[in-house]
Amino acid sequence: MSTKDNALSIFALGGLNEIGKNMYAIQYSDDIVIIDCGNKFPDESLLGIDLIIPDITYLLENKDKVRALIVTHGHEDHIGGIPYFLKKLNVPVYATRFTLGLIELKLQEHKLLRETELIEIDSNSSLNFEEISVNFFKVNHSIPDCLGIVFHTPEGTIVHTGDFKFDLTPVNNQYADIHKMAEIGRQGVLLLLSESTNAERPGFTPSERIVGEHVEEAFKKAERKIIISTFASNINRVQQVVDAARKTNRKLALLGRSMVNVVKVAMERGYLEVPDGMLIEPHEINEMPPEKVTILCTGSQGEPLAALSRLSTANYRGVDILPEDTVILAAGPIPGNERNVSRIIDNLFSLGAKVIYGTGSSTGMHVSGHGYQEDLKLMLTLMKPKYFIPIHGEFRMLHHHRLLAETVGVERENTFIMNNGDVVDIENAIARQTQKIPTGNTYVDGVGVGDVGDIVLRDRKQLSEDGMLVIILTLSKTEGKLVSRPDTITRGFVYARDSEELLKNVNRLVTNTVNDLRGGTKNEWNVIKHSIKKSVGQYLYTHTKRKPMILPIIIET
Amino acid sequence: MSTKDNALSIFALGGLNEIGKNMYAIQYSDDIVIIDCGNKFPDESLLGIDLIIPDITYLLENKDKVRALIVTHGHEDHIGGIPYFLKKLNVPVYATRFTLGLIELKLQEHKLLRETELIEIDSNSSLNFEEISVNFFKVNHSIPDCLGIVFHTPEGTIVHTGDFKFDLTPVNNQYADIHKMAEIGRQGVLLLLSESTNAERPGFTPSERIVGEHVEEAFKKAERKIIISTFASNINRVQQVVDAARKTNRKLALLGRSMVNVVKVAMERGYLEVPDGMLIEPHEINEMPPEKVTILCTGSQGEPLAALSRLSTANYRGVDILPEDTVILAAGPIPGNERNVSRIIDNLFSLGAKVIYGTGSSTGMHVSGHGYQEDLKLMLTLMKPKYFIPIHGEFRMLHHHRLLAETVGVERENTFIMNNGDVVDIENAIARQTQKIPTGNTYVDGVGVGDVGDIVLRDRKQLSEDGMLVIILTLSKTEGKLVSRPDTITRGFVYARDSEELLKNVNRLVTNTVNDLRGGTKNEWNVIKHSIKKSVGQYLYTHTKRKPMILPIIIET
């Protein structure tokens, strides 16, 4: 499949719902430019799956046209798929200095650093491909060094916002290029792709700076150790933790691999300033008076293996949370993580800690990095696009973003809600949702990419709910008769020692089933297996209301 | 184990966290009275488990002393364990008229109705056992006919609140017995057990009546069909839906088994008034003008098989949600259900429906049935207990409830936070947390109660994440040599057709492993099995980063 010459196409490769997240592409004639390549963490129904990444069949089929992967910012759902993508399609990767630092950590892990062409850009860069040229503008978000992208094509200008909010008092004075955005809009935008995460929330996002104020207040009140957990990548928040530690004369220890790695990248590249001598090693924590220590750690989402979870169950070697220590969760739970976070809070309370937590911004310890309705309307107003594609979010968020766009003057029929695999073509300034490209889930399980499909998952589901039963039959080759009694092995079904009677009955039933088969079918293994599955399955369901996987194994002797 | 004569003991049999929920018991000498017998729905880590119920080992060991099971109200987490409990310990069950109706539905399903002694009580009843006599008071909650319980013992008075809020303008004029509570407190309460669900929320719970106002407003605005979903047991909310339908001249259809059953019980027993001719059958929906129809259905928690979920994916036979229909979620998502609920909302939007939803009380379509901090403080103030046990909730809620009790005058050291299995003894008016009784999780899987334990669950977990590999070896009895090539069957591990090479290598490795074993060990099956598990396990982990269950099966011939 390919698009027409001299036509502009926008591809949704990943963005909605369960699909490997956040990957769009723009094509004009023989130029394809990709925006972001994220991953998504699977929900509990995808048993054993580690990651979901976008399906890139279309890109592989049009390999020669792909000019670049441009990355808006360094969050997992925008960079997590890159190593898997590059293994299949090695193209130059463009990103800002900080984003590249995070991408490099990933490539190192996958041993891809040497063979990848990484090109540093900033908001003043411009890139020129054959038919598409590209500029950038700075946006605010919950990670430093984020870009929006402007694509100039023969058909007109396309703007992709990346993830953004408007923070008019940003930490570290990293202001968004609001005047540049206005100028882009003034010159005319054919199509805007804008993020939708908070399209359901009324109002304007609070500034990251208010988190700093609350952190400082809590630090001043704390009388013993402070343990504070947030997203490692939210370096502006980390900076505010550092500032609060400085003002209250506390040292700072970092716990958790990603916290250590990301802070290192941020310090080396000039995004984070930590006073000399403030950082201490974990083993030094116990040597200092508790009121002189802050611990900054991973695990704010309740991840079972992260530092905070291990601290909360007294399982972190050498570091203990003691009564009257203060624990601050400086991050709201991402939907789906609520239970894990609650469990940790419970454990922290039972250790006697003072715990500061709460959903969303109720404690002032978290603000969103995604623009609320008024932020989104401001972006739409600045860009004044003819066409609009709400991106990044679940269907209801895209739906609400469409309604917002209508209120600021985008015609309803000029908004397109794209599912994964959808394509919007623009020709002679007329946009239409036309073809579909191949799409689907690409699952990553261990080192396997795409080798676990629906059959394997269906088996895992059955095994996980009711376990299995292996039945071994030894049949004589000549007569097809049972040579010895059948043997049964179960796992995950019932505790075998307590269920001897049940399993004896299964063996008896198997014997009868085989003996009852008519002569002609005796040697047909499929018939035997099918009959056993059916009779044993029915017997077990009647007696246990469970449906274990039944695996008859026939040995001929 | 048993308690001393002439001592008063309070037992926590189920209440905290993952344990089968909400069961307490009070013992004085030879009298044991049980309060509630709930179940809990397992989280995703308990693979295949249907329910968790309390461990009643202690009660079984003291069978002869158990006088009664008294039920405070009809929610699942207070009645769901009753059938399993009665099968092991058949005691009289005391509950109000509406609660009994719901218990009877359960007993019918389990074919226990005939052999169970059910005794109807109301807030004026009094029960007399040998050493304990019992009175009641009415409380408000999100289900009709709820009781608090007063136990008079030789040692003093104990009050158990059940679940409650103070609703000063209750629907159906079911006022709480606030004067009676004051009188109980005036006479002196030795120990209060009070529920803690909303101990983290400041303020006073809003009245159920405000939901009615919002429902009515939405009904007046709706121009086509209305689909409204709420908890079937919240009959006061159902009444307000009925009232709104009456005021806007709509008929009412009920979808979902529990909605139909519970509404029937409520109507028969006088807790719900539905005008004659208002109820229609589902098949009549399409025969009526859409602006004349309301559908009241189950599934507000996103349960995948409930009516709302099926409607949202256009999978409900004979009933369709069409563009411009109004769908109201008149219930907040219980923690853990957010993702499933979001998915349904997405699907409803993509059908073109107008969806009214939101967390908590943001839309006015839901209020909590559990008292907030001021409600809890009011109960504590009315009862003026010497001792206090916060019940029903996770640890952080109990902790906050304790802090609240302190603010209204309960001494800190007089509050006990009980884990499951904990016992508080009171002797000569002195309370102490002393012994522990046996406790644990009793899992229900299909018809099996307690036959799935940690080993079975561990196997299910391994099977669910990486599947399994059965390796069949045929060995000669005499020499212990392989008679033929090993055979491998996999399920849930890799898609076998795509992994022929991998599985061939496994068979080769198995052959080598068996051949390499020293002569003396050839015939020791355990050694052979162990060697195969080890070598194949290492090989597979290196090549796939997965750890499937490996089951070697040896056939001797």
mmCIF file of N, CA, C and O in Angstrom, chain A residues 174-227:
data_model
loop_
_atom_site.group_PDB
_atom_site.id
_atom_site.type_symbol
_atom_site.label_atom_id
_atom_site.label_comp_id
_atom_site.label_asym_id
_atom_site.label_seq_id
_atom_site.Cartn_x
_atom_site.Cartn_y
_atom_site.Cartn_z
ATOM 1 N N GLN A 174 12.086 27.867 32.018
ATOM 2 C CA GLN A 174 11.957 27.323 30.664
ATOM 3 C C GLN A 174 10.582 27.697 30.118
ATOM 4 O O GLN A 174 9.640 26.925 30.192
ATOM 5 N N TYR A 175 10.500 28.880 29.533
ATOM 6 C CA TYR A 175 9.214 29.361 29.041
ATOM 7 C C TYR A 175 8.856 28.712 27.712
ATOM 8 O O TYR A 175 9.727 28.406 26.900
ATOM 9 N N ALA A 176 7.566 28.526 27.496
ATOM 10 C CA ALA A 176 7.102 28.045 26.199
ATOM 11 C C ALA A 176 7.211 29.183 25.185
ATOM 12 O O ALA A 176 7.157 30.357 25.541
ATOM 13 N N ASP A 177 7.393 28.805 23.876
ATOM 14 C CA ASP A 177 7.530 29.812 22.811
ATOM 15 C C ASP A 177 6.161 30.325 22.390
ATOM 16 O O ASP A 177 5.718 30.095 21.255
ATOM 17 N N ILE A 178 5.518 31.055 23.272
ATOM 18 C CA ILE A 178 4.131 31.433 22.968
ATOM 19 C C ILE A 178 4.059 32.435 21.805
ATOM 20 O O ILE A 178 3.151 32.374 20.981
ATOM 21 N N HIS A 179 5.072 33.306 21.695
ATOM 22 C CA HIS A 179 5.063 34.265 20.575
ATOM 23 C C HIS A 179 5.298 33.567 19.243
ATOM 24 O O HIS A 179 4.692 33.908 18.237
ATOM 25 N N LYS A 180 6.168 32.553 19.292
ATOM 26 C CA LYS A 180 6.434 31.791 18.070
ATOM 27 C C LYS A 180 5.179 31.044 17.625
ATOM 28 O O LYS A 180 4.847 30.978 16.443
ATOM 29 N N MET A 181 4.473 30.483 18.613
ATOM 30 C CA MET A 181 3.219 29.780 18.274
ATOM 31 C C MET A 181 2.246 30.747 17.613
ATOM 32 O O MET A 181 1.593 30.410 16.618
ATOM 33 N N ALA A 182 2.163 31.947 18.168
ATOM 34 C CA ALA A 182 1.251 32.947 17.602
ATOM 35 C C ALA A 182 1.632 33.264 16.164
ATOM 36 O O ALA A 182 0.773 33.378 15.271
ATOM 37 N N GLU A 183 2.948 33.358 15.906
ATOM 38 C CA GLU A 183 3.423 33.672 14.568
ATOM 39 C C GLU A 183 3.113 32.534 13.582
ATOM 40 O O GLU A 183 2.703 32.761 12.449
ATOM 41 N N ILE A 184 3.294 31.296 14.064
ATOM 42 C CA ILE A 184 2.954 30.139 13.227
ATOM 43 C C ILE A 184 1.477 30.187 12.852
ATOM 44 O O ILE A 184 1.100 30.008 11.694
ATOM 45 N N GLY A 185 0.648 30.461 13.857
ATOM 46 C CA GLY A 185 -0.791 30.542 13.606
ATOM 47 C C GLY A 185 -1.127 31.668 12.640
ATOM 48 O O GLY A 185 -1.994 31.519 11.760
ATOM 49 N N ARG A 186 -0.436 32.797 12.788
ATOM 50 C CA ARG A 186 -0.711 33.946 11.929
ATOM 51 C C ARG A 186 -0.410 33.614 10.465
ATOM 52 O O ARG A 186 -1.127 34.030 9.549
ATOM 53 N N GLN A 187 0.675 32.809 10.280
ATOM 54 C CA GLN A 187 1.044 32.458 8.906
ATOM 55 C C GLN A 187 0.121 31.389 8.306
ATOM 56 O O GLN A 187 0.191 31.120 7.107
ATOM 57 N N GLY A 188 -0.683 30.763 9.141
ATOM 58 C CA GLY A 188 -1.658 29.826 8.609
ATOM 59 C C GLY A 188 -1.310 28.367 8.874
ATOM 60 O O GLY A 188 -0.251 27.894 8.479
ATOM 61 N N VAL A 189 -2.176 27.674 9.582
ATOM 62 C CA VAL A 189 -1.981 26.253 9.866
ATOM 63 C C VAL A 189 -3.099 25.467 9.195
ATOM 64 O O VAL A 189 -4.274 25.737 9.409
ATOM 65 N N LEU A 190 -2.684 24.522 8.362
ATOM 66 C CA LEU A 190 -3.671 23.698 7.668
ATOM 67 C C LEU A 190 -4.276 22.671 8.620
ATOM 68 O O LEU A 190 -5.486 22.449 8.634
ATOM 69 N N LEU A 191 -3.407 22.066 9.418
ATOM 70 C CA LEU A 191 -3.858 20.970 10.294
ATOM 71 C C LEU A 191 -3.107 21.014 11.619
ATOM 72 O O LEU A 191 -1.884 21.140 11.634
ATOM 73 N N LEU A 192 -3.855 20.902 12.692
ATOM 74 C CA LEU A 192 -3.244 20.809 14.023
ATOM 75 C C LEU A 192 -3.504 19.429 14.609
ATOM 76 O O LEU A 192 -4.649 18.957 14.624
ATOM 77 N N LEU A 193 -2.441 18.778 15.074
ATOM 78 C CA LEU A 193 -2.592 17.577 15.902
ATOM 79 C C LEU A 193 -2.234 17.998 17.315
ATOM 80 O O LEU A 193 -1.101 18.410 17.582
ATOM 81 N N SER A 194 -3.195 17.906 18.246
ATOM 82 C CA SER A 194 -2.949 18.407 19.592
ATOM 83 C C SER A 194 -3.359 17.377 20.629
ATOM 84 O O SER A 194 -4.325 16.633 20.449
ATOM 85 N N GLU A 195 -2.606 17.333 21.711
ATOM 86 C CA GLU A 195 -2.813 16.260 22.694
ATOM 87 C C GLU A 195 -4.066 16.480 23.541
ATOM 88 O O GLU A 195 -4.485 17.618 23.759
ATOM 89 N N SER A 196 -4.647 15.388 24.042
ATOM 90 C CA SER A 196 -6.003 15.430 24.587
ATOM 91 C C SER A 196 -6.140 14.876 25.992
ATOM 92 O O SER A 196 -7.257 14.796 26.518
ATOM 93 N N THR A 197 -5.036 14.531 26.645
ATOM 94 C CA THR A 197 -5.103 13.792 27.915
ATOM 95 C C THR A 197 -6.088 14.387 28.918
ATOM 96 O O THR A 197 -6.853 13.677 29.552
ATOM 97 N N ASN A 198 -6.045 15.732 29.067
ATOM 98 C CA ASN A 198 -6.918 16.354 30.067
ATOM 99 C C ASN A 198 -8.103 17.105 29.472
ATOM 100 O O ASN A 198 -8.611 18.046 30.092
ATOM 101 N N ALA A 199 -8.565 16.676 28.308
ATOM 102 C CA ALA A 199 -9.669 17.382 27.644
ATOM 103 C C ALA A 199 -10.967 17.318 28.439
ATOM 104 O O ALA A 199 -11.908 18.058 28.162
ATOM 105 N N GLU A 200 -11.021 16.426 29.439
ATOM 106 C CA GLU A 200 -12.230 16.356 30.264
ATOM 107 C C GLU A 200 -12.190 17.319 31.442
ATOM 108 O O GLU A 200 -13.189 17.484 32.133
ATOM 109 N N ARG A 201 -11.012 17.918 31.700
ATOM 110 C CA ARG A 201 -10.886 18.726 32.922
ATOM 111 C C ARG A 201 -11.060 20.208 32.657
ATOM 112 O O ARG A 201 -10.293 20.793 31.878
ATOM 113 N N PRO A 202 -12.004 20.833 33.328
ATOM 114 C CA PRO A 202 -12.214 22.265 33.117
ATOM 115 C C PRO A 202 -11.077 23.092 33.729
ATOM 116 O O PRO A 202 -10.365 22.628 34.609
ATOM 117 N N GLY A 203 -10.915 24.306 33.224
ATOM 118 C CA GLY A 203 -9.948 25.224 33.823
ATOM 119 C C GLY A 203 -8.600 25.191 33.135
ATOM 120 O O GLY A 203 -8.469 24.726 32.001
ATOM 121 N N PHE A 204 -7.588 25.695 33.841
ATOM 122 C CA PHE A 204 -6.238 25.883 33.328
ATOM 123 C C PHE A 204 -5.300 25.105 34.256
ATOM 124 O O PHE A 204 -5.482 25.133 35.470
ATOM 125 N N THR A 205 -4.329 24.399 33.721
ATOM 126 C CA THR A 205 -3.438 23.601 34.588
ATOM 127 C C THR A 205 -2.687 24.478 35.572
ATOM 128 O O THR A 205 -2.131 25.499 35.180
ATOM 129 N N PRO A 206 -2.587 24.049 36.825
ATOM 130 C CA PRO A 206 -1.758 24.804 37.769
ATOM 131 C C PRO A 206 -0.274 24.698 37.392
ATOM 132 O O PRO A 206 0.150 23.746 36.743
ATOM 133 N N SER A 207 0.484 25.679 37.806
ATOM 134 C CA SER A 207 1.921 25.702 37.523
ATOM 135 C C SER A 207 2.664 24.702 38.392
ATOM 136 O O SER A 207 2.318 24.484 39.553
ATOM 137 N N GLU A 208 3.705 24.115 37.812
ATOM 138 C CA GLU A 208 4.579 23.201 38.559
ATOM 139 C C GLU A 208 5.131 23.876 39.823
ATOM 140 O O GLU A 208 5.412 23.228 40.828
ATOM 141 N N ARG A 209 5.235 25.202 39.764
ATOM 142 C CA ARG A 209 5.826 25.920 40.881
ATOM 143 C C ARG A 209 5.067 25.709 42.210
ATOM 144 O O ARG A 209 5.666 25.750 43.284
ATOM 145 N N ILE A 210 3.755 25.471 42.122
ATOM 146 C CA ILE A 210 3.019 25.309 43.389
ATOM 147 C C ILE A 210 3.438 24.027 44.112
ATOM 148 O O ILE A 210 3.350 23.930 45.332
ATOM 149 N N VAL A 211 3.898 23.037 43.353
ATOM 150 C CA VAL A 211 4.401 21.821 44.006
ATOM 151 C C VAL A 211 5.610 22.177 44.864
ATOM 152 O O VAL A 211 5.731 21.725 46.005
ATOM 153 N N GLY A 212 6.483 23.003 44.310
ATOM 154 C CA GLY A 212 7.678 23.420 45.051
ATOM 155 C C GLY A 212 7.327 24.061 46.372
ATOM 156 O O GLY A 212 7.939 23.786 47.411
ATOM 157 N N GLU A 213 6.299 24.912 46.343
ATOM 158 C CA GLU A 213 5.900 25.593 47.584
ATOM 159 C C GLU A 213 5.418 24.600 48.637
ATOM 160 O O GLU A 213 5.763 24.700 49.811
ATOM 161 N N HIS A 214 4.633 23.610 48.190
ATOM 162 C CA HIS A 214 4.125 22.616 49.154
ATOM 163 C C HIS A 214 5.235 21.707 49.660
ATOM 164 O O HIS A 214 5.245 21.319 50.816
ATOM 165 N N VAL A 215 6.156 21.354 48.770
ATOM 166 C CA VAL A 215 7.279 20.514 49.190
ATOM 167 C C VAL A 215 8.091 21.246 50.258
ATOM 168 O O VAL A 215 8.412 20.685 51.313
ATOM 169 N N GLU A 216 8.368 22.516 50.001
ATOM 170 C CA GLU A 216 9.178 23.281 50.948
ATOM 171 C C GLU A 216 8.502 23.367 52.323
ATOM 172 O O GLU A 216 9.146 23.183 53.360
ATOM 173 N N GLU A 217 7.209 23.607 52.286
ATOM 174 C CA GLU A 217 6.434 23.682 53.536
ATOM 175 C C GLU A 217 6.529 22.366 54.325
ATOM 176 O O GLU A 217 6.775 22.370 55.536
ATOM 177 N N ALA A 218 6.362 21.244 53.613
ATOM 178 C CA ALA A 218 6.430 19.938 54.280
ATOM 179 C C ALA A 218 7.829 19.680 54.826
ATOM 180 O O ALA A 218 7.981 19.123 55.920
ATOM 181 N N PHE A 219 8.852 20.100 54.080
ATOM 182 C CA PHE A 219 10.226 19.913 54.540
ATOM 183 C C PHE A 219 10.466 20.695 55.834
ATOM 184 O O PHE A 219 11.141 20.232 56.736
ATOM 185 N N LYS A 220 9.901 21.900 55.902
ATOM 186 C CA LYS A 220 10.116 22.715 57.093
ATOM 187 C C LYS A 220 9.447 22.108 58.322
ATOM 188 O O LYS A 220 9.932 22.244 59.432
ATOM 189 N N LYS A 221 8.331 21.413 58.106
ATOM 190 C CA LYS A 221 7.614 20.814 59.238
ATOM 191 C C LYS A 221 8.235 19.510 59.712
ATOM 192 O O LYS A 221 8.053 19.099 60.859
ATOM 193 N N ALA A 222 8.919 18.804 58.798
ATOM 194 C CA ALA A 222 9.375 17.442 59.103
ATOM 195 C C ALA A 222 10.448 17.461 60.182
ATOM 196 O O ALA A 222 11.371 18.271 60.143
ATOM 197 N N GLU A 223 10.319 16.560 61.150
ATOM 198 C CA GLU A 223 11.281 16.539 62.261
ATOM 199 C C GLU A 223 12.286 15.410 62.158
ATOM 200 O O GLU A 223 13.273 15.390 62.882
ATOM 201 N N ARG A 224 12.007 14.455 61.271
ATOM 202 C CA ARG A 224 12.981 13.367 61.100
ATOM 203 C C ARG A 224 13.233 13.159 59.599
ATOM 204 O O ARG A 224 13.159 14.131 58.830
ATOM 205 N N LYS A 225 13.570 11.938 59.199
ATOM 206 C CA LYS A 225 13.867 11.684 57.776
ATOM 207 C C LYS A 225 12.683 12.048 56.877
ATOM 208 O O LYS A 225 11.523 11.890 57.251
ATOM 209 N N ILE A 226 13.017 12.495 55.670
ATOM 210 C CA ILE A 226 11.987 12.710 54.656
ATOM 211 C C ILE A 226 12.239 11.737 53.519
ATOM 212 O O ILE A 226 13.366 11.618 53.029
ATOM 213 N N ILE A 227 11.198 11.026 53.112
ATOM 214 C CA ILE A 227 11.283 10.152 51.947
ATOM 215 C C ILE A 227 10.267 10.709 50.954
ATOM 216 O O ILE A 227 9.077 10.819 51.252
#
